[in-house]
Coordinates of N, CA, C and O in Angstrom, one line a residue:
M1 N -0.5 0.2 -0.5 CA -1.3 1.2 0.0 C -0.5 2.5 0.4 O 0.6 2.5 0.7
D2 N -1.3 3.6 0.3 CA -0.7 4.8 0.8 C -1.0 5.3 1.9 O -2.0 5.6 2.3
V3 N 0.0 5.3 2.9 CA -0.4 5.8 4.4 C -0.7 7.1 4.5 O -1.1 7.6 5.6
F4 N -0.3 7.9 3.5 CA -0.7 9.5 3.7 C -1.9 9.9 2.9 O -2.1 11.1 2.7
E5 N -2.7 8.9 2.2 CA -3.8 9.3 1.5 C -5.0 8.5 2.0 O -4.8 7.5 2.7
P6 N -6.4 9.2 2.2 CA -7.3 8.4 2.6 C -7.6 7.1 1.9 O -7.5 7.1 0.7
C7 N -7.8 5.8 2.4 CA -7.9 4.7 1.8 C -8.7 3.7 2.5 O -8.5 2.4 2.5
G8 N -9.8 4.3 3.1 CA -10.9 3.5 3.8 C -11.6 2.5 3.0 O -11.9 1.4 3.4
D9 N -11.9 2.9 1.8 CA -12.6 2.0 0.9 C -11.7 0.8 0.6 O -12.0 -0.4 0.3
L10 N -10.4 1.0 0.2 CA -9.4 0.0 0.0 C -9.3 -0.9 1.3 O -9.3 -2.2 1.0
L11 N -9.1 -0.4 2.3 CA -8.9 -1.4 3.5 C -10.2 -2.1 3.8 O -10.2 -3.4 4.2
A12 N -11.5 -1.5 3.6 CA -12.7 -2.2 4.0 C -12.7 -3.2 3.1 O -13.2 -4.4 3.4
F13 N -12.5 -3.3 1.7 CA -12.7 -4.3 0.8 C -11.6 -5.3 1.0 O -11.9 -6.4 1.1
A14 N -10.4 -4.9 1.3 CA -9.3 -6.1 1.7 C -9.6 -6.8 2.9 O -9.5 -8.1 3.0
C15 N -10.2 -6.0 4.1 CA -10.7 -6.8 5.1 C -11.8 -7.8 5.0 O -11.7 -9.0 5.4
E16 N -12.7 -7.4 4.2 CA -13.9 -8.2 4.0 C -13.3 -9.4 3.1 O -13.8 -10.6 3.5
E17 N -12.4 -9.2 2.0 CA -12.0 -10.2 1.4 C -11.3 -11.3 2.1 O -11.2 -12.5 2.1
A18 N -10.4 -10.7 3.1 CA -9.4 -11.7 3.8 C -10.5 -12.5 4.7 O -10.2 -13.7 5.0
A19 N -11.6 -11.9 5.4 CA -12.5 -12.4 6.2 C -13.2 -13.6 5.4 O -13.3 -14.6 6.2
A20 N -13.7 -13.2 4.4 CA -14.4 -14.1 3.6 C -13.6 -15.4 3.2 O -14.2 -16.5 3.2
R21 N -12.3 -15.1 2.9 CA -11.5 -16.3 2.5 C -10.8 -16.9 3.7 O -10.1 -18.0 3.7
G22 N -11.2 -16.5 5.0 CA -10.6 -17.1 6.0 C -9.0 -17.0 6.1 O -8.2 -18.0 6.6
C23 N -8.3 -15.8 5.7 CA -6.9 -15.7 5.7 C -6.4 -14.4 6.2 O -7.3 -13.4 6.5
A24 N -5.1 -14.2 6.2 CA -4.4 -13.0 6.8 C -4.5 -11.9 5.8 O -4.6 -12.3 4.6
L25 N -4.6 -10.7 6.2 CA -4.5 -9.7 5.4 C -2.9 -9.0 5.5 O -2.6 -8.7 6.7
H26 N -2.2 -9.1 4.5 CA -0.8 -8.6 4.4 C -0.9 -7.2 3.9 O -1.2 -7.1 2.7
A27 N -0.7 -6.1 4.7 CA -0.6 -4.8 4.3 C 0.8 -4.4 4.1 O 1.4 -4.4 4.9
V28 N 1.2 -4.0 2.7 CA 2.5 -3.7 2.2 C 2.3 -2.3 1.8 O 1.7 -1.8 1.0
H29 N 3.2 -1.3 2.5 CA 3.3 0.1 1.9 C 5.0 0.2 1.4 O 5.8 -0.4 2.2
C30 N 5.1 0.4 0.2 CA 6.3 0.6 -0.4 C 6.6 2.2 -0.3 O 5.9 3.0 -0.6
W31 N 8.0 2.4 0.0 CA 8.4 3.7 -0.1 C 9.8 4.0 -0.4 O 10.7 3.0 -0.6
S32 N 10.4 5.0 -0.8 CA 11.6 5.5 -1.2 C 11.9 6.8 -0.4 O 11.1 7.6 -0.2
L33 N 13.1 7.2 -0.3 CA 13.4 8.5 0.3 C 13.2 9.6 -0.8 O 13.5 9.3 -1.7
P34 N 12.5 10.6 -0.2 CA 12.3 11.7 -1.1 C 13.6 12.3 -1.5 O 14.7 11.9 -0.9
A35 N 13.6 12.9 -2.9 CA 15.0 13.3 -3.4 C 15.8 14.2 -2.5 O 17.0 14.0 -2.6
P36 N 15.1 15.2 -1.6 CA 16.0 16.1 -0.8 C 17.0 15.0 0.3 O 18.0 15.7 0.6
Y37 N 16.3 13.9 0.6 CA 17.1 13.2 1.2 C 18.4 12.4 0.8 O 19.1 11.9 1.6
G38 N 18.1 12.3 -0.5 CA 19.3 11.7 -1.1 C 20.6 12.0 -0.7 O 21.8 11.4 -0.5
Y39 N 21.0 13.3 -0.8 CA 22.2 13.9 -0.1 C 22.3 13.8 1.4 O 23.5 13.2 1.8
A40 N 21.4 13.7 2.0 CA 21.6 13.5 3.4 C 21.9 12.0 3.8 O 22.5 12.0 4.8
A41 N 21.3 11.3 3.1 CA 21.8 9.8 3.2 C 23.2 9.4 2.9 O 23.6 8.6 3.5
A42 N 23.8 10.4 2.2 CA 25.4 10.1 1.9 C 26.1 10.4 3.1 O 27.2 10.0 3.6
I43 N 25.5 11.5 4.0 CA 26.1 12.0 5.1 C 25.9 11.3 6.4 O 26.7 10.9 7.2
D44 N 24.6 10.8 6.5 CA 24.0 10.0 7.5 C 23.0 8.9 7.0 O 21.9 9.0 6.9
P45 N 24.0 7.9 7.2 CA 23.2 6.5 6.6 C 22.2 6.1 7.4 O 21.4 5.2 7.1
D46 N 22.0 6.5 8.6 CA 20.9 6.2 9.4 C 19.5 6.8 9.1 O 18.5 6.4 9.5
I47 N 19.7 8.0 7.9 CA 18.3 8.7 7.6 C 17.4 7.7 7.1 O 16.2 7.9 7.4
G48 N 17.9 6.6 6.5 CA 17.1 5.7 5.8 C 16.2 4.9 6.9 O 15.0 4.7 6.8
A49 N 16.8 4.5 7.9 CA 16.2 3.7 9.0 C 15.3 4.5 9.8 O 14.3 4.1 10.2
Q50 N 15.6 5.8 10.0 CA 14.7 6.8 10.5 C 13.4 7.1 9.9 O 12.4 6.8 10.4
V51 N 13.5 7.1 8.6 CA 12.3 7.2 7.6 C 11.6 5.9 7.6 O 10.4 5.9 7.7
A52 N 12.3 4.7 7.6 CA 11.4 3.5 7.8 C 10.8 3.4 9.1 O 9.7 2.9 9.0
R53 N 11.2 3.8 10.2 CA 10.7 3.7 11.5 C 9.3 4.4 11.2 O 8.2 4.1 12.0
Q54 N 9.5 5.9 10.9 CA 8.3 6.7 10.6 C 7.2 6.2 9.9 O 6.0 6.2 10.1
V55 N 7.6 5.5 8.6 CA 6.7 5.0 7.8 C 6.0 3.8 8.4 O 4.7 3.5 8.4
S56 N 6.8 3.0 9.2 CA 6.1 1.8 9.8 C 5.1 2.3 10.9 O 4.1 1.6 11.0
G57 N 5.4 3.2 11.7 CA 4.5 3.8 12.6 C 3.2 4.3 12.0 O 2.1 4.1 12.3
S58 N 3.4 5.0 10.9 CA 2.3 5.5 10.1 C 1.4 4.3 9.5 O 0.1 4.4 9.8
L59 N 2.0 3.3 9.2 CA 1.1 2.1 8.7 C 0.4 1.4 9.9 O -0.7 1.2 9.7
A60 N 1.1 1.3 10.9 CA 0.5 0.8 12.2 C -0.6 1.6 12.7 O -1.8 0.9 13.0
A61 N -0.6 2.8 12.5 CA -1.6 3.7 13.1 C -2.9 3.5 12.2 O -3.8 3.6 12.6
L62 N -2.6 3.5 11.0 CA -3.5 3.4 9.8 C -4.3 2.1 9.8 O -5.4 2.0 9.7
L63 N -3.5 1.0 10.1 CA -4.3 -0.2 10.4 C -5.1 -0.6 11.7 O -5.8 -1.4 11.8
L64 N -4.6 0.2 12.8 CA -5.4 0.0 14.1 C -6.8 0.0 14.0 O -7.2 -0.9 14.6
P65 N -7.5 0.8 13.6 CA -9.0 0.8 13.6 C -9.4 -0.5 12.8 O -10.5 -0.9 13.3
W66 N -8.7 -1.0 11.7 CA -9.3 -1.9 10.9 C -9.0 -3.2 11.7 O -9.9 -4.2 11.6
R67 N -7.9 -3.4 12.5 CA -7.6 -4.4 13.2 C -8.7 -4.5 14.3 O -9.3 -5.7 14.7
Q68 N -9.3 -3.6 14.9 CA -10.4 -3.5 16.0 C -11.7 -3.8 15.2 O -12.3 -4.5 15.9
K69 N -11.9 -3.4 13.9 CA -13.1 -3.7 13.3 C -13.3 -5.0 13.0 O -14.4 -5.7 12.7
H70 N -12.1 -5.7 12.6 CA -12.2 -7.1 12.0 C -11.3 -7.8 12.9 O -10.2 -8.4 12.5
P71 N -11.5 -8.1 14.3 CA -10.6 -8.9 14.9 C -10.2 -10.3 14.6 O -9.3 -10.9 14.9
S72 N -11.2 -11.1 13.7 CA -11.0 -12.3 13.3 C -9.8 -12.3 12.2 O -9.5 -13.5 11.7
V73 N -9.6 -11.2 11.6 CA -8.5 -11.2 10.6 C -7.3 -10.9 11.1 O -6.8 -9.7 11.2
P74 N -6.4 -11.7 10.8 CA -4.9 -11.4 11.2 C -4.4 -10.4 10.0 O -4.5 -10.7 9.1
V75 N -3.8 -9.3 10.7 CA -3.1 -8.3 9.9 C -1.7 -8.3 10.0 O -1.0 -8.4 11.2
V76 N -0.7 -8.5 9.0 CA 0.5 -8.6 8.9 C 1.0 -7.2 8.2 O 0.6 -7.0 7.0
A77 N 1.4 -6.3 8.8 CA 1.9 -5.1 8.4 C 3.6 -4.9 7.9 O 4.2 -5.5 8.7
R78 N 3.8 -4.4 6.8 CA 5.1 -4.5 6.4 C 5.4 -3.2 5.6 O 4.6 -2.9 4.6
T79 N 6.5 -2.5 5.6 CA 6.9 -1.5 4.7 C 8.1 -2.0 4.0 O 9.0 -2.8 4.7
V80 N 8.3 -1.7 2.8 CA 9.3 -2.0 1.9 C 9.9 -0.6 1.3 O 9.1 -0.1 0.5
A81 N 11.2 -0.7 1.2 CA 12.0 0.4 0.4 C 12.2 -0.1 -0.9 O 13.0 -1.1 -1.1
G82 N 11.5 0.4 -1.8 CA 11.6 0.0 -3.3 C 10.5 0.4 -4.1 O 9.6 1.0 -3.6
P83 N 10.7 0.1 -5.5 CA 9.6 0.6 -6.3 C 8.2 -0.2 -6.1 O 8.3 -1.4 -5.8
A84 N 7.2 0.5 -5.9 CA 6.1 -0.2 -5.6 C 5.6 -1.2 -6.5 O 5.0 -2.4 -5.8
A85 N 5.5 -1.2 -7.6 CA 5.1 -2.3 -8.3 C 5.6 -3.5 -8.3 O 5.2 -4.5 -8.3
A86 N 6.9 -3.4 -8.3 CA 7.8 -4.8 -8.3 C 7.8 -5.2 -6.9 O 7.5 -6.6 -6.8
E87 N 7.8 -4.4 -6.0 CA 7.6 -5.0 -4.6 C 6.3 -5.6 -4.2 O 6.3 -6.6 -3.6
L88 N 5.3 -5.0 -4.8 CA 3.9 -5.6 -4.6 C 3.9 -7.1 -5.3 O 3.2 -7.9 -4.7
V89 N 4.2 -6.9 -6.3 CA 4.3 -8.3 -7.2 C 5.1 -9.4 -6.3 O 4.7 -10.5 -6.2
R90 N 6.2 -9.0 -5.8 CA 7.1 -9.9 -5.1 C 6.3 -10.3 -3.8 O 6.3 -11.7 -3.4
A91 N 5.7 -9.3 -3.0 CA 5.1 -9.5 -1.8 C 3.8 -10.5 -2.2 O 3.5 -10.9 -1.1
A92 N 3.2 -10.4 -3.1 CA 2.0 -11.2 -3.6 C 2.0 -12.6 -3.9 O 1.2 -13.3 -4.0
E93 N 3.4 -13.1 -3.9 CA 3.7 -14.4 -4.3 C 3.0 -15.5 -3.3 O 3.3 -15.3 -2.1
G94 N 2.2 -16.4 -3.7 CA 1.6 -17.3 -3.0 C 0.4 -16.9 -2.3 O -0.3 -17.6 -1.5
A95 N 0.0 -15.7 -2.6 CA -1.3 -15.1 -1.9 C -2.5 -15.6 -2.8 O -2.4 -15.9 -4.1
A96 N -3.5 -15.3 -2.4 CA -4.8 -15.5 -2.8 C -5.5 -14.5 -3.8 O -6.1 -14.6 -5.0
M97 N -4.9 -13.2 -3.4 CA -5.6 -12.0 -4.4 C -4.5 -10.9 -3.8 O -4.0 -10.8 -2.8
L98 N -4.5 -10.0 -4.8 CA -3.5 -8.8 -4.7 C -4.7 -7.6 -4.6 O -5.3 -7.3 -5.8
V99 N -4.8 -6.8 -3.7 CA -5.7 -5.6 -3.8 C -4.7 -4.5 -3.8 O -4.0 -4.3 -2.9
V100 N -4.9 -3.6 -4.9 CA -4.1 -2.4 -4.9 C -5.2 -1.4 -5.1 O -6.4 -1.4 -5.5
G101 N -4.8 0.1 -4.5 CA -5.8 1.2 -4.7 C -5.4 1.9 -5.9 O -4.4 1.8 -6.6
R102 N -6.4 2.8 -6.3 CA -6.4 3.6 -7.5 C -7.0 4.8 -6.8 O -8.3 5.0 -6.4
R103 N -6.4 5.9 -6.9 CA -6.9 7.2 -6.4 C -8.0 7.5 -7.4 O -8.0 7.5 -8.5
A104 N -9.2 8.1 -6.8 CA -10.3 8.4 -7.5 C -10.0 9.6 -8.5 O -9.2 10.7 -7.9
A105 N -10.3 9.6 -9.8 CA -10.1 10.7 -10.6 C -10.9 12.1 -10.1 O -12.0 11.9 -9.7
R106 N -10.0 13.0 -10.1 CA -10.4 14.2 -10.0 C -11.0 15.1 -11.1 O -11.8 16.0 -11.0
L107 N -10.5 14.6 -12.2 CA -11.1 15.4 -13.4 C -11.8 14.3 -14.1 O -11.5 13.0 -14.4
P108 N -12.7 15.0 -15.2 CA -13.5 13.8 -15.9 C -12.8 13.0 -17.0 O -13.3 12.1 -17.7
F109 N -11.5 13.4 -17.4 CA -10.7 13.0 -18.5 C -9.2 12.6 -17.8 O -9.0 12.8 -16.8
G110 N -8.7 11.9 -18.6 CA -7.2 11.5 -18.3 C -7.1 10.1 -17.8 O -8.2 9.4 -17.7
P111 N -6.0 9.6 -17.6 CA -6.0 8.2 -17.2 C -6.7 7.8 -15.9 O -6.6 8.7 -15.0
R112 N -7.3 6.8 -15.9 CA -8.0 6.3 -14.7 C -7.1 5.2 -13.9 O -7.6 4.8 -12.7
L113 N -6.1 4.7 -14.3 CA -5.3 3.7 -13.7 C -4.0 4.3 -13.4 O -3.3 4.6 -14.6
G114 N -3.4 4.3 -12.4 CA -2.1 4.7 -12.1 C -1.0 3.6 -12.6 O -1.5 2.5 -13.0
H115 N 0.2 4.1 -12.6 CA 1.3 3.0 -13.0 C 1.3 2.1 -12.2 O 1.6 0.8 -12.8
V116 N 1.1 2.1 -10.9 CA 1.6 1.0 -10.1 C 0.2 -0.1 -10.1 O 0.6 -1.4 -10.5
A117 N -0.9 0.3 -10.2 CA -2.0 -0.6 -10.7 C -1.9 -1.2 -11.9 O -2.1 -2.6 -12.2
H118 N -1.5 -0.4 -12.9 CA -1.3 -1.1 -14.2 C -0.3 -2.1 -14.3 O -0.4 -3.2 -14.9
A119 N 0.9 -1.9 -13.6 CA 2.0 -2.8 -13.6 C 1.6 -4.1 -13.0 O 2.0 -5.3 -13.3
V120 N 0.9 -4.1 -11.7 CA 0.7 -5.2 -11.1 C -0.5 -6.0 -11.9 O -0.3 -7.3 -11.8
I121 N -1.3 -5.4 -12.5 CA -2.4 -6.3 -13.4 C -1.6 -7.0 -14.5 O -2.1 -8.1 -14.7
H122 N -0.5 -6.5 -14.9 CA 0.3 -7.1 -16.0 C 1.2 -8.0 -15.7 O 1.6 -9.1 -16.3
H123 N 1.8 -7.8 -14.3 CA 2.7 -8.7 -13.8 C 2.5 -9.8 -12.7 O 3.3 -10.6 -12.5
A124 N 1.4 -9.5 -12.1 CA 1.1 -10.6 -10.9 C 0.7 -11.7 -11.4 O -0.4 -11.7 -12.5
A125 N 0.8 -12.7 -10.9 CA 0.3 -14.1 -11.4 C -0.7 -14.5 -10.4 O -0.8 -15.8 -10.1
L126 N -1.8 -13.6 -10.2 CA -2.7 -14.1 -9.2 C -3.9 -13.0 -9.6 O -3.7 -11.9 -10.4
P127 N -5.0 -13.1 -9.0 CA -6.1 -12.1 -9.4 C -5.8 -10.9 -8.6 O -5.2 -10.8 -7.5
V128 N -6.1 -9.8 -9.2 CA -5.8 -8.5 -8.7 C -7.1 -7.6 -8.7 O -7.8 -7.5 -9.7
A129 N -7.3 -7.0 -7.5 CA -8.6 -6.1 -7.4 C -8.0 -4.7 -7.3 O -7.3 -4.6 -6.5
V130 N -8.6 -3.8 -8.1 CA -8.3 -2.4 -8.1 C -9.5 -1.7 -7.4 O -10.5 -1.8 -8.0
V131 N -9.2 -0.9 -6.3 CA -10.2 -0.4 -5.5 C -9.9 1.1 -5.7 O -9.0 1.6 -5.2
P132 N -10.9 1.9 -6.1 CA -10.8 3.4 -6.1 C -11.1 3.8 -4.8 O -11.6 3.2 -3.9
H133 N -10.2 4.8 -4.2 CA -10.3 5.3 -2.9 C -9.9 6.9 -3.0 O -9.5 7.4 -3.9
G134 N -10.3 7.5 -1.9 CA -9.7 9.0 -1.7 C -10.8 9.9 -2.5 O -10.2 10.9 -2.8
E135 N -12.0 9.5 -2.5 CA -12.9 10.6 -3.0 C -13.3 11.6 -2.5 O -13.5 11.7 -1.1

């Protein structure tokens, strides 16, 4: 999930599926340092840890209302530094379902599925639900 984009439909679907299955919801946000930080990381190795804390805080804030709305669903939040598709497939091992978002198309033409959703559909060994969001 992208903590910087609206994703209420995605979280609603994921919470409802977890509740229906009686299992925990594992919310995973994958990130990488923006290009300008590459040089800063060479000078200050702690920059990655600082960004990781900020991203973790953003994920926790995003999930808070959903934890309150679905108190019976345990939510495990995790941020991972790395390429999203590979990390999501790895994180989904042993899960009942992998739910990924797809930003709603703003134009009537062009690709409807992003590279992350496309990759997890082809590489995950479990059912994958692709939920459009951010309309």
